[in-house]
Short mmCIF file of C-alpha atoms in Angstrom, two decimals:
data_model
loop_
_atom_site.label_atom_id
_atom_site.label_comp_id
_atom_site.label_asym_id
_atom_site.label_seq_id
_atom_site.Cartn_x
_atom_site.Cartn_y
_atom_site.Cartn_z
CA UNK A 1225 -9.51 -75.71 -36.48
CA UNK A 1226 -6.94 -72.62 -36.67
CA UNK A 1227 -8.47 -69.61 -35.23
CA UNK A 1228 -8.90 -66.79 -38.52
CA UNK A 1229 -7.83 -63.16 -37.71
CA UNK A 1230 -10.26 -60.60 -39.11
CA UNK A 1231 -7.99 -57.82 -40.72
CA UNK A 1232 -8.45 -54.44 -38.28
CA UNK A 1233 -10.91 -52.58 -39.30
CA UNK A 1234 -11.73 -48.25 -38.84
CA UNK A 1235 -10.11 -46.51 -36.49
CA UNK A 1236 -7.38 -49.48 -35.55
CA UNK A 1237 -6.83 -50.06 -39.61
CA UNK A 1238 -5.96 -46.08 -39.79
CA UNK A 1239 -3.85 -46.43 -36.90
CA UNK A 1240 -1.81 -49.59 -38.53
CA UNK A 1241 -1.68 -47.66 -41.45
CA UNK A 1242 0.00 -44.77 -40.26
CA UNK A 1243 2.29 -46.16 -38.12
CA UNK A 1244 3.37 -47.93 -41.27
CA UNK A 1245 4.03 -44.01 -42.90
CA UNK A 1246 6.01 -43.11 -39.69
CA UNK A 1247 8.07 -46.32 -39.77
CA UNK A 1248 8.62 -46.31 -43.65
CA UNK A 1249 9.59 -42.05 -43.11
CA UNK A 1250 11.79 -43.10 -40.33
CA UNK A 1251 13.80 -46.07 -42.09
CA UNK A 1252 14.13 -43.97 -45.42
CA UNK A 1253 15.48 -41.09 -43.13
CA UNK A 1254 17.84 -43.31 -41.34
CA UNK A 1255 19.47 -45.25 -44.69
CA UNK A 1256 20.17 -41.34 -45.66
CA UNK A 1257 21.27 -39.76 -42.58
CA UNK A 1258 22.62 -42.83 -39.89
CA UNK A 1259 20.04 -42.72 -36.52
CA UNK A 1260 21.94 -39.98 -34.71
CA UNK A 1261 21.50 -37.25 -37.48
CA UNK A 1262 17.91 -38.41 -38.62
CA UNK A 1263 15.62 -35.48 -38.21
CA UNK A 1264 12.30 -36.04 -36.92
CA UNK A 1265 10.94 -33.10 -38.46
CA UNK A 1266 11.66 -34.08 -42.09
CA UNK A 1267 10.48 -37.81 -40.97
CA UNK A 1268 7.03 -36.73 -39.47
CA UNK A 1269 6.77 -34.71 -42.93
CA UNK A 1270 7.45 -37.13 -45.34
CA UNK A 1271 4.59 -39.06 -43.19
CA UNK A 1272 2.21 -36.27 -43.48
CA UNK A 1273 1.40 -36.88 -39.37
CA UNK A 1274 2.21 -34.80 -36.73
CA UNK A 1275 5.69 -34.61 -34.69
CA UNK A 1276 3.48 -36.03 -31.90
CA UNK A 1277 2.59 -38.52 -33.55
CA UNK A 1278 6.16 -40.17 -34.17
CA UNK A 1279 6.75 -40.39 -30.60
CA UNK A 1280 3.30 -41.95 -30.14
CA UNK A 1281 4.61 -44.79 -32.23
CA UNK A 1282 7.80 -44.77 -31.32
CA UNK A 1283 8.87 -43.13 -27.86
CA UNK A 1284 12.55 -43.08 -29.20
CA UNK A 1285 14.22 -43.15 -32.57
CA UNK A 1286 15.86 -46.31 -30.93
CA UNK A 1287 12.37 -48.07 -31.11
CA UNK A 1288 12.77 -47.72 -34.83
CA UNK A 1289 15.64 -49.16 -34.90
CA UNK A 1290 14.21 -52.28 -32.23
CA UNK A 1291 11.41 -52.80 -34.98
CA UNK A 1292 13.94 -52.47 -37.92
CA UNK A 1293 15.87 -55.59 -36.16
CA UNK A 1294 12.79 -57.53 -35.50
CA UNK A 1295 11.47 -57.53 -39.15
CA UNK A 1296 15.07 -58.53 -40.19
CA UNK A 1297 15.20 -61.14 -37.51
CA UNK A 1298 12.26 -62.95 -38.89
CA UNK A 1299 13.39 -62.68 -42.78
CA UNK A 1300 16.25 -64.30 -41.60
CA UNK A 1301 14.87 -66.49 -39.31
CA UNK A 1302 12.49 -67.95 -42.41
CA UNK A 1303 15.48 -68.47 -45.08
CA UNK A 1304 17.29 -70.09 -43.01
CA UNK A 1305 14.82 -72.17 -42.07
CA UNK A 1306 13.92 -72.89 -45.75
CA UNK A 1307 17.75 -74.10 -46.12
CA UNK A 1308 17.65 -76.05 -43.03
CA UNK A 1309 15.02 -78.52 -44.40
CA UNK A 1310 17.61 -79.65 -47.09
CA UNK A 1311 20.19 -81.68 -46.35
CA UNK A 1312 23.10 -80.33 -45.38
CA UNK A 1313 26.36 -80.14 -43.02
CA UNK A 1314 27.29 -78.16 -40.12
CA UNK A 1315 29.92 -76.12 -41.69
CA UNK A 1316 27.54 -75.63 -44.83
CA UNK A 1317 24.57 -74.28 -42.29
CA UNK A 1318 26.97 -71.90 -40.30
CA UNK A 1319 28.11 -70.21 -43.36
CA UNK A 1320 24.51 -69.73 -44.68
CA UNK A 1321 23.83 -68.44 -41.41
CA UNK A 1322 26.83 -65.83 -41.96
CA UNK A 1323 25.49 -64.85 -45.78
CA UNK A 1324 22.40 -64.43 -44.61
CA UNK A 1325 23.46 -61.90 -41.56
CA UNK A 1326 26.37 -60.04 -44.03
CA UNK A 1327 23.69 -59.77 -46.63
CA UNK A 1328 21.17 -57.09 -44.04
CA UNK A 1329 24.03 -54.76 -45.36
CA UNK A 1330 22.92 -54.57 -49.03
CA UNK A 1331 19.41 -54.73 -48.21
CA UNK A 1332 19.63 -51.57 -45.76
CA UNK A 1333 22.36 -49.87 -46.90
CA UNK A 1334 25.45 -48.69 -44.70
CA UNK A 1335 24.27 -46.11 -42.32
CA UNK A 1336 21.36 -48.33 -40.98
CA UNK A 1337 23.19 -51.42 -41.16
CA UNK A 1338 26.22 -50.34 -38.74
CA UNK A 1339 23.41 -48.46 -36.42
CA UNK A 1340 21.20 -51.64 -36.48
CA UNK A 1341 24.64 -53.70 -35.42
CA UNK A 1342 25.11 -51.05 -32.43
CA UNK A 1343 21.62 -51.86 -31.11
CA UNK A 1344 22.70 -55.15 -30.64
CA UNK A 1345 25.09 -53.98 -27.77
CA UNK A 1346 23.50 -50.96 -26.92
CA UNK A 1347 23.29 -50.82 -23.38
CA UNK A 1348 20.07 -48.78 -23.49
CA UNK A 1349 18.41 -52.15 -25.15
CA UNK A 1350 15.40 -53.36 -22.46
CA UNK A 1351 16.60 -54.87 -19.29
CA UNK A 1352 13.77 -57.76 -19.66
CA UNK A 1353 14.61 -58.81 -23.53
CA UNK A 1354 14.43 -62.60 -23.38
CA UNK A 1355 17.37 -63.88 -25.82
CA UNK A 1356 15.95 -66.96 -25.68
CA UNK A 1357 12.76 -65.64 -27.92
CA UNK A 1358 14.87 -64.55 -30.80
CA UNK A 1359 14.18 -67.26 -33.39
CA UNK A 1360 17.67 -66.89 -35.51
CA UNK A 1361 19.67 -67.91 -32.06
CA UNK A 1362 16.97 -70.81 -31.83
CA UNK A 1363 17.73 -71.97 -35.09
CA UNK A 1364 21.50 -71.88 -35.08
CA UNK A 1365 21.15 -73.77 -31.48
CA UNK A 1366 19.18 -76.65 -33.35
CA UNK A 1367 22.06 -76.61 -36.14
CA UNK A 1368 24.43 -77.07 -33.21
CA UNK A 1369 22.58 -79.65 -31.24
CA UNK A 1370 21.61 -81.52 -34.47
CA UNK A 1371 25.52 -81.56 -35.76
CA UNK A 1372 26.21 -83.08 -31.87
CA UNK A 1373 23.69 -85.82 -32.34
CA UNK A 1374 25.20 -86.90 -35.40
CA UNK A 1375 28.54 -86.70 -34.08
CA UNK A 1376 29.80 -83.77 -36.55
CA UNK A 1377 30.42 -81.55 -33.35
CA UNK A 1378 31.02 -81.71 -29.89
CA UNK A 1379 29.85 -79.14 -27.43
CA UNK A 1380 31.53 -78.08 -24.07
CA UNK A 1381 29.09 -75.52 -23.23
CA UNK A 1382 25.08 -75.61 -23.79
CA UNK A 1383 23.74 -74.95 -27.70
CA UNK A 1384 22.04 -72.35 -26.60
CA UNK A 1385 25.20 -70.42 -25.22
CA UNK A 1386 27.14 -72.02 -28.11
CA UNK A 1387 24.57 -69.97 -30.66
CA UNK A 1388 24.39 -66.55 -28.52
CA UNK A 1389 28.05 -66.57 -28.88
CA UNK A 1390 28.35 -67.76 -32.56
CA UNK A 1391 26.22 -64.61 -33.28
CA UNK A 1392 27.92 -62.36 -31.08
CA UNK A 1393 30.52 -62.93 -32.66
CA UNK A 1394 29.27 -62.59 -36.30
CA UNK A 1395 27.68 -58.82 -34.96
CA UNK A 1396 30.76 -57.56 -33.73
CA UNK A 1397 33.01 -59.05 -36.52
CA UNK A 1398 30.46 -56.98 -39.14
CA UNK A 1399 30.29 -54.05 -37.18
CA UNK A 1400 34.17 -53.38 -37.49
CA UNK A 1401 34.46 -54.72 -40.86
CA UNK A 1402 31.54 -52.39 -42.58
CA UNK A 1403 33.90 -50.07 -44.85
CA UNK A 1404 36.19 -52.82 -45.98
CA UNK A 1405 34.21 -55.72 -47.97
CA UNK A 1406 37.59 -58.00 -49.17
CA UNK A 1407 38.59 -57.85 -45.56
CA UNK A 1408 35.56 -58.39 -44.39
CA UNK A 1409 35.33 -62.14 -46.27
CA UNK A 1410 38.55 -62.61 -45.01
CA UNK A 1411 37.78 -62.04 -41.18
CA UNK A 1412 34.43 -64.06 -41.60
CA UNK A 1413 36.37 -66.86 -43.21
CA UNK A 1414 38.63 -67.23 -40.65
CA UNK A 1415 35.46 -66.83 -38.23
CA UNK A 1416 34.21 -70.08 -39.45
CA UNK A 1417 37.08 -72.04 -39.77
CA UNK A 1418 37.72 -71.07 -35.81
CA UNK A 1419 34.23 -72.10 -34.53
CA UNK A 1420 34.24 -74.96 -36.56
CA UNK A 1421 37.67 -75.67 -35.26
CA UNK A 1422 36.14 -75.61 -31.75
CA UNK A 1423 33.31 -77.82 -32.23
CA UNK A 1424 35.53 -80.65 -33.61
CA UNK A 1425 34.89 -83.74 -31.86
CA UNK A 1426 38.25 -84.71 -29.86
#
């Protein structure tokens, strides 16, 4: 029998709840502004908190940004999964994967989209992340080792370090591309055709 989760309650349910304001302040005042200008003043009033408590939720404005990719990580994670349990081919699943990472800039707008792409190579990012815990690198790992199996690919390095450089890829490809959307389909075309040109079976 699954274990039920009671929903917080009092003081913890307040907590949750306001953390939610300073979150939802801090994301609307990054889409406007880009991380760097955000002002933590006009966040923390939006909120209706105090500036203390923004930095009780979040030490950093950075930590926004962390949570930002983690939310986004898991929206992905779950369409992709949803198009993974149709048939479908290798390239066919690598290019969904790419739609599904080039879409984050519509849904956040500009400004947060390039600074959320920066946080992937930020070198401030926490010495003890795990990439192996990120579900969308999971995923496009399986789609690799899966395409192998069936003899669709063939793989000279682990899946794992096959997907964490698939992505990489995709991340820095987007974050050079953000102000130039027909050259942008162009670059990720050719993205595609070269990693699927590399996991040809020879």
């Amino acid at each position: 029998m699954s274990e039920i989760r009671e929903k917080p309650r009092g003081r913890a349910a307040q907590r949750l709840e306001t953390r939610q304001r300073v979150f939802d302040a801090a994301v609307a005042e990054f889409r406007r502004t880009g991380m760097a200008d955000a002002d933590i003043g006009a966040i923390v009033k939006a909120a209706g908190v105090a500036r203390g408590t923004f930095y009780f939720h979040f030490p950093t404005k950075e930590h926004v940004l962390l949570e930002v990719e983690d939310q986004e990580e898991v929206r992905i994670a779950r369409a992709l999964t949803r198009f993974l349990s149709t048939p479908h081919s290798l390239p066919a699943a690598l290019a969904e994967t790419i739609r599904l990472v080039a879409a984050l800039e519509q849904r956040l707008g500009t400004l947060l989209f390039k600074d959320l792409l920066a946080v992937h190579f930020s070198p401030t990012r926490p010495l003890t992340e795990e990439w192996r815990e990120h579900s969308v690198i999971i995923l496009v790992a399986g789609i690799i080792e899966r395409a192998h199996a069936d003899g669709e690919a063939q793989i000279e390095v682990d899946p794992f370090h096959s997907a964490v450089f698939f992505l990489l890829g995709l991340y820095g490809l987007l974050s050079t591309t953000t102000a130039a959307e027909h050259l942008r389909r162009q670059v990720l075309d050719s993205y595609l055709t070269t990693v699927l040109r590399s996991l040809e079976p020879r």
